[in-house]
PDB file of C-alpha atoms and ligand atoms in Angstrom:
ATOM      1  CA  UNK A   1       6.484 -20.862  39.738  1.00  0.00           C
ATOM      2  CA  UNK A   2       9.677 -19.549  38.997  1.00  0.00           C
ATOM      3  CA  UNK A   3       8.813 -17.316  35.851  1.00  0.00           C
ATOM      4  CA  UNK A   4      12.550 -15.991  35.131  1.00  0.00           C
ATOM      5  CA  UNK A   5      13.444 -19.551  34.705  1.00  0.00           C
ATOM      6  CA  UNK A   6      10.057 -20.375  32.845  1.00  0.00           C
ATOM      7  CA  UNK A   7      10.332 -17.228  30.383  1.00  0.00           C
ATOM      8  CA  UNK A   8      14.104 -18.633  29.694  1.00  0.00           C
ATOM      9  CA  UNK A   9      13.363 -22.033  28.601  1.00  0.00           C
ATOM     10  CA  UNK A  10      10.365 -20.660  26.558  1.00  0.00           C
ATOM     11  CA  UNK A  11      12.791 -17.922  24.865  1.00  0.00           C
ATOM     12  CA  UNK A  12      15.335 -20.707  23.875  1.00  0.00           C
ATOM     13  CA  UNK A  13      12.401 -22.512  22.626  1.00  0.00           C
ATOM     14  CA  UNK A  14      11.145 -20.068  20.141  1.00  0.00           C
ATOM     15  CA  UNK A  15      14.733 -19.076  18.994  1.00  0.00           C
ATOM     16  CA  UNK A  16      15.659 -22.281  18.483  1.00  0.00           C
ATOM     17  CA  UNK A  17      12.605 -22.660  16.232  1.00  0.00           C
ATOM     18  CA  UNK A  18      13.024 -19.396  14.493  1.00  0.00           C
ATOM     19  CA  UNK A  19      16.492 -20.486  13.544  1.00  0.00           C
ATOM     20  CA  UNK A  20      15.313 -23.444  11.738  1.00  0.00           C
ATOM     21  CA  UNK A  21      12.336 -22.074  10.013  1.00  0.00           C
ATOM     22  CA  UNK A  22      13.426 -18.661   8.912  1.00  0.00           C
ATOM     23  CA  UNK A  23      15.739 -18.500   5.446  1.00  0.00           C
ATOM     24  CA  UNK A  24      19.092 -19.202   6.302  1.00  0.00           C
ATOM     25  CA  UNK A  25      21.606 -16.178   6.226  1.00  0.00           C
ATOM     26  CA  UNK A  26      23.329 -17.635   3.071  1.00  0.00           C
ATOM     27  CA  UNK A  27      20.093 -18.148   1.224  1.00  0.00           C
ATOM     28  CA  UNK A  28      20.164 -15.692  -1.957  1.00  0.00           C
ATOM     29  CA  UNK A  29      20.109 -12.517  -1.629  1.00  0.00           C
ATOM     30  CA  UNK A  30      22.166 -13.095   1.552  1.00  0.00           C
ATOM     31  CA  UNK A  31      21.503  -8.985   2.361  1.00  0.00           C
ATOM     32  CA  UNK A  32      17.925  -9.534   2.749  1.00  0.00           C
ATOM     33  CA  UNK A  33      17.947 -12.852   5.068  1.00  0.00           C
ATOM     34  CA  UNK A  34      20.759 -11.171   6.884  1.00  0.00           C
ATOM     35  CA  UNK A  35      18.774  -8.141   7.568  1.00  0.00           C
ATOM     36  CA  UNK A  36      15.691  -9.898   8.614  1.00  0.00           C
ATOM     37  CA  UNK A  37      17.845 -12.262  10.961  1.00  0.00           C
ATOM     38  CA  UNK A  38      19.339  -9.203  12.519  1.00  0.00           C
ATOM     39  CA  UNK A  39      16.524  -7.522  14.060  1.00  0.00           C
ATOM     40  CA  UNK A  40      15.047 -10.810  15.235  1.00  0.00           C
ATOM     41  CA  UNK A  41      17.952 -12.176  16.796  1.00  0.00           C
ATOM     42  CA  UNK A  42      18.899  -8.895  18.088  1.00  0.00           C
ATOM     43  CA  UNK A  43      17.218  -9.569  21.653  1.00  0.00           C
ATOM     44  CA  UNK A  44      13.581  -9.059  22.653  1.00  0.00           C
ATOM     45  CA  UNK A  45      11.721 -10.639  25.542  1.00  0.00           C
ATOM     46  CA  UNK A  46       9.673 -12.828  23.164  1.00  0.00           C
ATOM     47  CA  UNK A  47       6.275 -11.946  24.876  1.00  0.00           C
ATOM     48  CA  UNK A  48       4.132 -12.646  22.430  1.00  0.00           C
ATOM     49  CA  UNK A  49       5.218 -15.959  21.438  1.00  0.00           C
ATOM     50  CA  UNK A  50       5.406 -17.152  24.865  1.00  0.00           C
ATOM     51  CA  UNK A  51       1.795 -16.040  25.390  1.00  0.00           C
ATOM     52  CA  UNK A  52       0.749 -17.974  22.705  1.00  0.00           C
ATOM     53  CA  UNK A  53       2.091 -21.048  23.872  1.00  0.00           C
ATOM     54  CA  UNK A  54       1.113 -20.307  27.429  1.00  0.00           C
ATOM     55  CA  UNK A  55      -2.543 -19.881  25.808  1.00  0.00           C
ATOM     56  CA  UNK A  56      -2.364 -22.840  24.351  1.00  0.00           C
ATOM     57  CA  UNK A  57      -1.362 -24.661  27.257  1.00  0.00           C
ATOM     58  CA  UNK A  58      -3.544 -22.722  29.590  1.00  0.00           C
ATOM     59  CA  UNK A  59      -6.713 -25.017  27.576  1.00  0.00           C
ATOM     60  CA  UNK A  60      -4.933 -28.263  27.642  1.00  0.00           C
ATOM     61  CA  UNK A  61      -3.134 -28.235  24.312  1.00  0.00           C
ATOM     62  CA  UNK A  62       0.658 -28.765  23.435  1.00  0.00           C
ATOM     63  CA  UNK A  63       3.293 -26.123  23.327  1.00  0.00           C
ATOM     64  CA  UNK A  64       4.876 -27.412  20.436  1.00  0.00           C
ATOM     65  CA  UNK A  65       1.704 -27.172  18.426  1.00  0.00           C
ATOM     66  CA  UNK A  66       1.601 -23.760  19.205  1.00  0.00           C
ATOM     67  CA  UNK A  67       5.200 -23.183  18.074  1.00  0.00           C
ATOM     68  CA  UNK A  68       4.822 -22.179  14.183  1.00  0.00           C
ATOM     69  CA  UNK A  69       2.259 -19.833  15.755  1.00  0.00           C
ATOM     70  CA  UNK A  70       4.246 -18.229  18.128  1.00  0.00           C
ATOM     71  CA  UNK A  71       7.160 -17.532  15.558  1.00  0.00           C
ATOM     72  CA  UNK A  72       4.989 -15.884  13.102  1.00  0.00           C
ATOM     73  CA  UNK A  73       3.981 -13.652  15.822  1.00  0.00           C
ATOM     74  CA  UNK A  74       7.535 -12.576  16.690  1.00  0.00           C
ATOM     75  CA  UNK A  75       8.044 -12.415  13.055  1.00  0.00           C
ATOM     76  CA  UNK A  76       5.045  -9.945  12.870  1.00  0.00           C
ATOM     77  CA  UNK A  77       6.228  -7.986  15.998  1.00  0.00           C
ATOM     78  CA  UNK A  78       9.555  -7.457  14.587  1.00  0.00           C
ATOM     79  CA  UNK A  79       8.532  -6.397  11.260  1.00  0.00           C
ATOM     80  CA  UNK A  80       6.348  -3.879  13.154  1.00  0.00           C
ATOM     81  CA  UNK A  81       9.380  -2.342  15.146  1.00  0.00           C
ATOM     82  CA  UNK A  82      11.518  -2.150  12.008  1.00  0.00           C
ATOM     83  CA  UNK A  83       8.935  -0.194  10.173  1.00  0.00           C
ATOM     84  CA  UNK A  84       8.392   1.886  13.412  1.00  0.00           C
ATOM     85  CA  UNK A  85      11.746   2.900  13.586  1.00  0.00           C
ATOM     86  CA  UNK A  86      12.026   4.376  10.030  1.00  0.00           C
ATOM     87  CA  UNK A  87      12.907   8.148   9.344  1.00  0.00           C
ATOM     88  CA  UNK A  88       9.427   8.142   8.153  1.00  0.00           C
ATOM     89  CA  UNK A  89       7.810   7.013  11.180  1.00  0.00           C
ATOM     90  CA  UNK A  90       9.499   7.303  14.755  1.00  0.00           C
ATOM     91  CA  UNK A  91      13.108   7.858  13.380  1.00  0.00           C
ATOM     92  CA  UNK A  92      15.196   5.684  15.817  1.00  0.00           C
ATOM     93  CA  UNK A  93      18.554   5.061  15.899  1.00  0.00           C
ATOM     94  CA  UNK A  94      18.672   2.007  18.587  1.00  0.00           C
ATOM     95  CA  UNK A  95      16.409  -0.573  19.243  1.00  0.00           C
ATOM     96  CA  UNK A  96      16.843  -3.855  21.237  1.00  0.00           C
ATOM     97  CA  UNK A  97      20.211  -2.253  22.067  1.00  0.00           C
ATOM     98  CA  UNK A  98      21.669  -2.471  18.705  1.00  0.00           C
ATOM     99  CA  UNK A  99      21.638   0.179  15.815  1.00  0.00           C
ATOM    100  CA  UNK A 100      18.212  -0.071  13.911  1.00  0.00           C
ATOM    101  CA  UNK A 101      17.914  -1.856  10.880  1.00  0.00           C
ATOM    102  CA  UNK A 102      17.916   1.328   8.375  1.00  0.00           C
ATOM    103  CA  UNK A 103      21.224   2.574   9.990  1.00  0.00           C
ATOM    104  CA  UNK A 104      22.579  -0.793   9.578  1.00  0.00           C
ATOM    105  CA  UNK A 105      21.352  -1.813   5.950  1.00  0.00           C
ATOM    106  CA  UNK A 106      19.892   1.451   4.332  1.00  0.00           C
ATOM    107  CA  UNK A 107      16.167   2.190   4.449  1.00  0.00           C
ATOM    108  CA  UNK A 108      15.440   0.586   1.329  1.00  0.00           C
ATOM    109  CA  UNK A 109      16.438  -2.929   2.955  1.00  0.00           C
ATOM    110  CA  UNK A 110      14.934  -2.210   6.166  1.00  0.00           C
ATOM    111  CA  UNK A 111      11.405  -1.644   4.713  1.00  0.00           C
ATOM    112  CA  UNK A 112      12.067  -5.007   2.672  1.00  0.00           C
ATOM    113  CA  UNK A 113      13.073  -6.888   5.495  1.00  0.00           C
ATOM    114  CA  UNK A 114      10.169  -5.770   7.484  1.00  0.00           C
ATOM    115  CA  UNK A 115       8.031  -6.801   4.765  1.00  0.00           C
ATOM    116  CA  UNK A 116       9.525 -10.005   4.196  1.00  0.00           C
ATOM    117  CA  UNK A 117       9.123 -10.694   7.929  1.00  0.00           C
ATOM    118  CA  UNK A 118       5.325 -10.261   7.702  1.00  0.00           C
ATOM    119  CA  UNK A 119       5.119 -12.428   4.411  1.00  0.00           C
ATOM    120  CA  UNK A 120       7.410 -15.118   6.033  1.00  0.00           C
ATOM    121  CA  UNK A 121       4.865 -15.094   8.944  1.00  0.00           C
ATOM    122  CA  UNK A 122       1.698 -16.096   7.167  1.00  0.00           C
ATOM    123  CA  UNK A 123       4.042 -18.312   5.071  1.00  0.00           C
ATOM    124  CA  UNK A 124       5.004 -20.336   8.316  1.00  0.00           C
ATOM    125  CA  UNK A 125       1.714 -20.255   9.542  1.00  0.00           C
ATOM    126  CA  UNK A 126       0.365 -22.378   6.487  1.00  0.00           C
ATOM    127  CA  UNK A 127       2.957 -25.063   6.590  1.00  0.00           C
ATOM    128  CA  UNK A 128       0.996 -28.216   6.592  1.00  0.00           C
ATOM    129  CA  UNK A 129       4.265 -30.031   7.832  1.00  0.00           C
ATOM    130  CA  UNK A 130       4.221 -28.472  10.959  1.00  0.00           C
ATOM    131  CA  UNK A 131       1.560 -28.304  13.436  1.00  0.00           C
ATOM    132  CA  UNK A 132       0.422 -31.609  12.272  1.00  0.00           C
ATOM    133  CA  UNK A 133      -1.848 -32.297  15.538  1.00  0.00           C
ATOM    134  CA  UNK A 134      -3.956 -29.251  14.856  1.00  0.00           C
ATOM    135  CA  UNK A 135      -7.072 -29.747  12.613  1.00  0.00           C
ATOM    136  CA  UNK A 136      -6.629 -27.388   9.546  1.00  0.00           C
ATOM    137  CA  UNK A 137     -10.072 -25.774  10.678  1.00  0.00           C
ATOM    138  CA  UNK A 138      -8.440 -24.498  14.005  1.00  0.00           C
ATOM    139  CA  UNK A 139      -5.157 -23.285  12.258  1.00  0.00           C
ATOM    140  CA  UNK A 140      -7.406 -21.472   9.477  1.00  0.00           C
ATOM    141  CA  UNK A 141      -9.101 -19.493  12.545  1.00  0.00           C
ATOM    142  CA  UNK A 142      -5.668 -18.851  14.205  1.00  0.00           C
ATOM    143  CA  UNK A 143      -4.557 -17.465  10.992  1.00  0.00           C
ATOM    144  CA  UNK A 144      -7.699 -15.232  10.641  1.00  0.00           C
ATOM    145  CA  UNK A 145      -7.238 -13.856  13.928  1.00  0.00           C
ATOM    146  CA  UNK A 146      -3.711 -13.045  13.531  1.00  0.00           C
ATOM    147  CA  UNK A 147      -4.200 -11.250  10.034  1.00  0.00           C
ATOM    148  CA  UNK A 148      -6.765  -9.356  11.950  1.00  0.00           C
ATOM    149  CA  UNK A 149      -5.004  -8.150  14.619  1.00  0.00           C
ATOM    150  CA  UNK A 150      -1.628  -7.072  12.354  1.00  0.00           C
ATOM    151  CA  UNK A 151      -4.220  -5.227   9.843  1.00  0.00           C
ATOM    152  CA  UNK A 152      -5.726  -1.854   9.175  1.00  0.00           C
ATOM    153  CA  UNK A 153      -8.354  -2.977  11.967  1.00  0.00           C
ATOM    154  CA  UNK A 154      -6.128  -4.158  14.234  1.00  0.00           C
ATOM    155  CA  UNK A 155      -2.073  -2.947  14.407  1.00  0.00           C
ATOM    156  CA  UNK A 156      -1.687  -0.566  11.608  1.00  0.00           C
ATOM    157  CA  UNK A 157      -4.887   1.122  12.403  1.00  0.00           C
ATOM    158  CA  UNK A 158      -3.499   1.865  15.672  1.00  0.00           C
ATOM    159  CA  UNK A 159      -0.368   3.149  14.254  1.00  0.00           C
ATOM    160  CA  UNK A 160      -1.978   4.851  11.752  1.00  0.00           C
ATOM    161  CA  UNK A 161      -3.924   6.650  14.508  1.00  0.00           C
ATOM    162  CA  UNK A 162      -0.591   7.103  16.316  1.00  0.00           C
ATOM    163  CA  UNK A 163       1.164   8.947  13.840  1.00  0.00           C
ATOM    164  CA  UNK A 164      -2.063  10.994  12.953  1.00  0.00           C
ATOM    165  CA  UNK A 165      -2.790  12.282  16.863  1.00  0.00           C
ATOM    166  CA  UNK A 166       1.103  13.652  16.779  1.00  0.00           C
ATOM    167  CA  UNK A 167       1.109  17.042  18.473  1.00  0.00           C
ATOM    168  CA  UNK A 168      -2.924  16.812  18.337  1.00  0.00           C
ATOM    169  CA  UNK A 169      -5.479  17.349  21.096  1.00  0.00           C
ATOM    170  CA  UNK A 170      -7.210  14.116  21.380  1.00  0.00           C
ATOM    171  CA  UNK A 171     -10.158  12.748  23.504  1.00  0.00           C
ATOM    172  CA  UNK A 172      -9.413   9.926  25.910  1.00  0.00           C
ATOM    173  CA  UNK A 173     -11.214   7.225  23.765  1.00  0.00           C
ATOM    174  CA  UNK A 174      -9.098   7.926  20.945  1.00  0.00           C
ATOM    175  CA  UNK A 175      -6.214   7.513  23.138  1.00  0.00           C
ATOM    176  CA  UNK A 176      -7.230   4.420  24.284  1.00  0.00           C
ATOM    177  CA  UNK A 177      -8.005   2.936  20.525  1.00  0.00           C
ATOM    178  CA  UNK A 178      -4.263   3.647  19.807  1.00  0.00           C
ATOM    179  CA  UNK A 179      -2.931   2.053  22.496  1.00  0.00           C
ATOM    180  CA  UNK A 180      -5.314  -0.870  22.452  1.00  0.00           C
ATOM    181  CA  UNK A 181      -4.609  -1.356  18.489  1.00  0.00           C
ATOM    182  CA  UNK A 182      -1.016  -0.331  17.939  1.00  0.00           C
ATOM    183  CA  UNK A 183       0.403  -2.802  20.760  1.00  0.00           C
ATOM    184  CA  UNK A 184      -2.676  -4.274  22.593  1.00  0.00           C
ATOM    185  CA  UNK A 185      -4.460  -5.998  19.359  1.00  0.00           C
ATOM    186  CA  UNK A 186      -1.434  -8.649  18.492  1.00  0.00           C
ATOM    187  CA  UNK A 187      -0.835  -9.301  22.371  1.00  0.00           C
ATOM    188  CA  UNK A 188      -4.276 -10.394  22.908  1.00  0.00           C
ATOM    189  CA  UNK A 189      -3.842 -12.145  19.378  1.00  0.00           C
ATOM    190  CA  UNK A 190      -1.342 -14.207  20.790  1.00  0.00           C
ATOM    191  CA  UNK A 191      -3.051 -15.620  23.787  1.00  0.00           C
ATOM    192  CA  UNK A 192      -6.576 -15.908  21.734  1.00  0.00           C
ATOM    193  CA  UNK A 193      -4.541 -17.809  18.772  1.00  0.00           C
ATOM    194  CA  UNK A 194      -2.693 -20.012  21.104  1.00  0.00           C
ATOM    195  CA  UNK A 195      -6.090 -20.766  22.791  1.00  0.00           C
ATOM    196  CA  UNK A 196      -7.642 -21.706  19.594  1.00  0.00           C
ATOM    197  CA  UNK A 197      -4.542 -24.051  18.489  1.00  0.00           C
ATOM    198  CA  UNK A 198      -4.735 -25.645  22.051  1.00  0.00           C
ATOM    199  CA  UNK A 199      -8.243 -26.235  20.990  1.00  0.00           C
ATOM    200  CA  UNK A 200     -10.142 -24.074  23.308  1.00  0.00           C
ATOM    201  CA  UNK A 201     -14.116 -23.748  24.005  1.00  0.00           C
ATOM    202  CA  UNK A 202     -15.792 -20.904  22.859  1.00  0.00           C
ATOM    203  CA  UNK A 203     -15.890 -19.857  26.584  1.00  0.00           C
ATOM    204  CA  UNK A 204     -12.388 -20.240  26.907  1.00  0.00           C
ATOM    205  CA  UNK A 205     -11.582 -18.719  23.510  1.00  0.00           C
ATOM    206  CA  UNK A 206     -13.097 -15.461  24.669  1.00  0.00           C
ATOM    207  CA  UNK A 207     -11.973 -15.522  28.236  1.00  0.00           C
ATOM    208  CA  UNK A 208      -8.060 -15.745  27.285  1.00  0.00           C
ATOM    209  CA  UNK A 209      -8.989 -12.977  24.344  1.00  0.00           C
ATOM    210  CA  UNK A 210     -10.409 -10.647  27.253  1.00  0.00           C
ATOM    211  CA  UNK A 211      -7.275 -11.316  29.643  1.00  0.00           C
ATOM    212  CA  UNK A 212      -4.957 -10.652  26.632  1.00  0.00           C
ATOM    213  CA  UNK A 213      -6.952  -7.237  25.545  1.00  0.00           C
ATOM    214  CA  UNK A 214      -6.436  -6.071  29.151  1.00  0.00           C
ATOM    215  CA  UNK A 215      -2.858  -7.491  29.298  1.00  0.00           C
ATOM    216  CA  UNK A 216      -1.895  -5.641  25.871  1.00  0.00           C
ATOM    217  CA  UNK A 217      -3.510  -2.121  27.174  1.00  0.00           C
ATOM    218  CA  UNK A 218      -1.556  -2.512  30.172  1.00  0.00           C
ATOM    219  CA  UNK A 219       1.917  -3.244  28.513  1.00  0.00           C
ATOM    220  CA  UNK A 220       1.787  -0.212  26.410  1.00  0.00           C
ATOM    221  CA  UNK A 221       0.612   2.070  29.308  1.00  0.00           C
ATOM    222  CA  UNK A 222       3.729   0.618  30.885  1.00  0.00           C
ATOM    223  CA  UNK A 223       5.703   1.200  27.849  1.00  0.00           C
ATOM    224  CA  UNK A 224       4.817   5.029  28.105  1.00  0.00           C
ATOM    225  CA  UNK A 225       5.771   4.923  31.655  1.00  0.00           C
ATOM    226  CA  UNK A 226       9.413   4.090  30.606  1.00  0.00           C
ATOM    227  CA  UNK A 227       9.721   6.286  28.118  1.00  0.00           C
ATOM    228  CA  UNK A 228       9.617   8.799  30.916  1.00  0.00           C
ATOM    229  CA  UNK A 229      11.035   7.007  33.849  1.00  0.00           C
ATOM    230  CA  UNK A 230      12.772   3.732  32.212  1.00  0.00           C
ATOM    231  CA  UNK A 231      16.786   3.536  31.947  1.00  0.00           C
ATOM    232  CA  UNK A 232      17.745   3.430  27.860  1.00  0.00           C
ATOM    233  CA  UNK A 233      20.503   0.812  28.570  1.00  0.00           C
ATOM    234  CA  UNK A 234      17.873  -1.448  30.134  1.00  0.00           C
ATOM    235  CA  UNK A 235      15.169  -0.654  27.274  1.00  0.00           C
ATOM    236  CA  UNK A 236      17.783  -1.168  24.624  1.00  0.00           C
ATOM    237  CA  UNK A 237      16.466   2.139  22.952  1.00  0.00           C
ATOM    238  CA  UNK A 238      16.342   5.822  23.814  1.00  0.00           C
ATOM    239  CA  UNK A 239      13.810   7.662  25.751  1.00  0.00           C
ATOM    240  CA  UNK A 240      12.190  10.975  26.309  1.00  0.00           C
ATOM    241  CA  UNK A 241      10.947  10.776  22.582  1.00  0.00           C
ATOM    242  CA  UNK A 242       7.113  10.474  23.144  1.00  0.00           C
ATOM    243  CA  UNK A 243       7.122  13.875  24.947  1.00  0.00           C
ATOM    244  CA  UNK A 244       9.499  15.566  22.154  1.00  0.00           C
ATOM    245  CA  UNK A 245       7.242  14.341  19.483  1.00  0.00           C
ATOM    246  CA  UNK A 246       4.054  15.095  20.869  1.00  0.00           C
ATOM    247  CA  UNK A 247       2.995  11.562  21.135  1.00  0.00           C
ATOM    248  CA  UNK A 248      -0.589  10.804  22.229  1.00  0.00           C
ATOM    249  CA  UNK A 249       0.389   8.596  25.577  1.00  0.00           C
ATOM    250  CA  UNK A 250      -1.409   8.116  28.753  1.00  0.00           C
ATOM    251  CA  UNK A 251       0.970   9.887  30.906  1.00  0.00           C
ATOM    252  CA  UNK A 252       0.873  13.137  28.719  1.00  0.00           C
ATOM    253  CA  UNK A 253      -3.123  12.400  29.101  1.00  0.00           C
ATOM    254  CA  UNK A 254      -3.428  11.538  32.426  1.00  0.00           C
ATOM    255  CA  UNK A 255      -0.281  11.968  34.474  1.00  0.00           C
ATOM    256  CA  UNK A 256       2.360   9.609  35.863  1.00  0.00           C
ATOM    257  CA  UNK A 257       0.301   8.367  39.123  1.00  0.00           C
ATOM    258  CA  UNK A 258      -2.878   7.918  37.325  1.00  0.00           C
ATOM    259  CA  UNK A 259      -1.541   6.207  34.294  1.00  0.00           C
ATOM    260  CA  UNK A 260       0.186   3.730  36.725  1.00  0.00           C
ATOM    261  CA  UNK A 261      -2.812   3.288  38.710  1.00  0.00           C
ATOM    262  CA  UNK A 262      -4.872   2.327  35.449  1.00  0.00           C
ATOM    263  CA  UNK A 263      -2.157  -0.085  34.762  1.00  0.00           C
ATOM    264  CA  UNK A 264      -2.546  -1.583  37.869  1.00  0.00           C
ATOM    265  CA  UNK A 265      -6.304  -2.137  37.376  1.00  0.00           C
ATOM    266  CA  UNK A 266      -5.839  -3.116  33.809  1.00  0.00           C
ATOM    267  CA  UNK A 267      -3.634  -6.221  35.197  1.00  0.00           C
ATOM    268  CA  UNK A 268      -6.381  -6.716  38.224  1.00  0.00           C
ATOM    269  CA  UNK A 269      -8.870  -7.302  35.453  1.00  0.00           C
ATOM    270  CA  UNK A 270      -6.901  -9.439  33.217  1.00  0.00           C
ATOM    271  CA  UNK A 271      -6.044 -11.641  36.411  1.00  0.00           C
ATOM    272  CA  UNK A 272      -9.751 -12.089  37.383  1.00  0.00           C
ATOM    273  CA  UNK A 273     -10.525 -13.575  33.940  1.00  0.00           C
ATOM    274  CA  UNK A 274      -8.190 -16.136  34.840  1.00  0.00           C
ATOM    275  CA  UNK A 275     -10.221 -17.153  37.413  1.00  0.00           C
ATOM    276  CA  UNK A 276     -11.893 -19.869  34.819  1.00  0.00           C
ATOM    277  CA  UNK A 277      -8.575 -21.868  34.816  1.00  0.00           C
ATOM    278  CA  UNK A 278      -7.199 -22.676  38.243  1.00  0.00           C
ATOM    279  CA  UNK A 279      -3.764 -24.129  38.132  1.00  0.00           C
ATOM    280  CA  UNK A 280      -2.884 -24.136  34.472  1.00  0.00           C
ATOM    281  CA  UNK A 281      -2.902 -20.415  33.870  1.00  0.00           C
ATOM    282  CA  UNK A 282      -0.329 -19.902  36.244  1.00  0.00           C
ATOM    283  CA  UNK A 283       2.074 -18.625  33.508  1.00  0.00           C
ATOM    284  CA  UNK A 284      -0.298 -16.305  32.342  1.00  0.00           C
ATOM    285  CA  UNK A 285      -0.986 -15.111  35.978  1.00  0.00           C
ATOM    286  CA  UNK A 286       2.676 -14.355  36.657  1.00  0.00           C
ATOM    287  CA  UNK A 287       3.594 -12.566  33.498  1.00  0.00           C
ATOM    288  CA  UNK A 288       0.487 -10.212  33.865  1.00  0.00           C
ATOM    289  CA  UNK A 289       2.441  -9.326  37.373  1.00  0.00           C
ATOM    290  CA  UNK A 290       5.625  -9.140  35.319  1.00  0.00           C
ATOM    291  CA  UNK A 291       3.945  -6.511  32.917  1.00  0.00           C
ATOM    292  CA  UNK A 292       3.807  -3.722  35.703  1.00  0.00           C
ATOM    293  CA  UNK A 293       7.397  -4.503  37.498  1.00  0.00           C
ATOM    294  CA  UNK A 294       9.205  -4.645  33.961  1.00  0.00           C
ATOM    295  CA  UNK A 295      12.244  -2.555  33.478  1.00  0.00           C
ATOM    296  CA  UNK A 296      12.542  -3.444  29.690  1.00  0.00           C
TER     297      UNK A 296
HETATM  298  C1  GRG D 301       3.175  -0.850   7.827  1.00  0.00           C
HETATM  299  C2  GRG D 301       4.901   1.016   7.292  1.00  0.00           C
HETATM  300  C3  GRG D 301       4.357   0.155   8.129  1.00  0.00           C
HETATM  301  C4  GRG D 301       4.550   0.220   9.395  1.00  0.00           C
HETATM  302  C5  GRG D 301       4.050  -0.716  10.493  1.00  0.00           C
HETATM  303  C6  GRG D 301       2.514  -1.327  12.848  1.00  0.00           C
HETATM  304  C7  GRG D 301       3.342  -0.864  12.845  1.00  0.00           C
HETATM  305  C8  GRG D 301       4.510  -0.055  11.827  1.00  0.00           C
HETATM  306  C9  GRG D 301       4.065  -0.454  14.133  1.00  0.00           C
HETATM  307  C10 GRG D 301       3.415  -0.934  15.173  1.00  0.00           C
HETATM  308  C11 GRG D 301       3.464  -0.181  16.312  1.00  0.00           C
HETATM  309  C12 GRG D 301       4.355  -0.407  17.621  1.00  0.00           C
HETATM  310  C13 GRG D 301       5.692  -0.610  17.265  1.00  0.00           C
HETATM  311  C14 GRG D 301       3.876  -0.381  18.889  1.00  0.00           C
HETATM  312  C15 GRG D 301       4.864  -0.502  20.128  1.00  0.00           C
HETATM  313  C16 GRG D 301       4.430  -1.833  20.435  1.00  0.00           C
HETATM  314  C17 GRG D 301       5.887  -2.004  21.626  1.00  0.00           C
HETATM  315  C18 GRG D 301       5.514  -1.634  23.139  1.00  0.00           C
HETATM  316  C19 GRG D 301       6.850  -2.411  21.472  1.00  0.00           C
HETATM  317  C20 GRG D 301       8.039  -2.909  22.104  1.00  0.00           C
HETATM  318  O1  GRG D 301       7.769  -4.500  22.335  1.00  0.00           O
HETATM  319  P1  GRG D 301       8.390  -5.326  23.463  1.00  0.00           P
HETATM  320  O2  GRG D 301       8.649  -4.503  24.685  1.00  0.00           O
HETATM  321  O3  GRG D 301       9.623  -5.355  22.511  1.00  0.00           O
HETATM  322  O4  GRG D 301       7.803  -6.467  23.568  1.00  0.00           O
HETATM  323  P2  GRG D 301      10.621  -6.538  22.743  1.00  0.00           P
HETATM  324  O5  GRG D 301      12.009  -5.487  21.714  1.00  0.00           O
HETATM  325  O6  GRG D 301      10.782  -7.009  23.821  1.00  0.00           O
HETATM  326  O7  GRG D 301      10.422  -7.726  21.420  1.00  0.00           O
END
């Protein structure tokens, strides 16, 4: 398959739906809606939504049924980036190649834009006029999964430990906790919730969740490596900040070569989970391989 063409089509599908389902820019108060849209449409690979669509299709479901879920995941992800960039957290000036939300709108509106994206994401997930082909039971299960992954037992928990670990000497298991929660949880939930919407059996669901967990951890290990070796122009953000802030990262703990090897092993393990799905998981296969090659 042509991954580049596939990703482009999927990004267009997600972006079109986000345009339709997000409050319009001229909706009162326009400042908050402008701030929400500014970060959401600043670019971004749309990895989490694309994984949700692919998760649904891998188990025989329709991508269109998973589109509200896909959009909600991108909204949650974008909220986490806006808050992560705030002076109280990583204090970054550049994201997705543009000045960060608080640089453009001020800290107050940036906090609120993140809050609103998170809230609207769950509003979207409960819209009964969308996802009409999906039973309420499956929808509810997907919503619960996303909520857990975004909350204090998932992404927020990982982010909290990431902040607390700054400048500290930590154990390897805590490093893995941080990475698998601050980044891995939402990525794993994207594939797993997509699978639920697509009508996965319990076995299919667990297999795709395991694939997502391996992929999510690999994704953050590569992110750590890109912070050292990546090009700011391609990444759309500054590099080298992990080291200067004393962040808990894989390269800081294991070194560059070993970290790279661990990411490769995680992707190999992710691919092994896909043996259950011969042909229909090809997008998930290609995405896993792409994670290792990505430059942004
Ligand atoms: C609630 C105050 C408050 C803050 C929440 C939870 C949180 C802050 C932040 C999440 C942690 C985080 C930002 C992890 C980094 C994950 C990561 C690798 C982001 C980059 O993802 P990409 O490469 O970005 O998919 P694009 O721009 O392509 O979407």
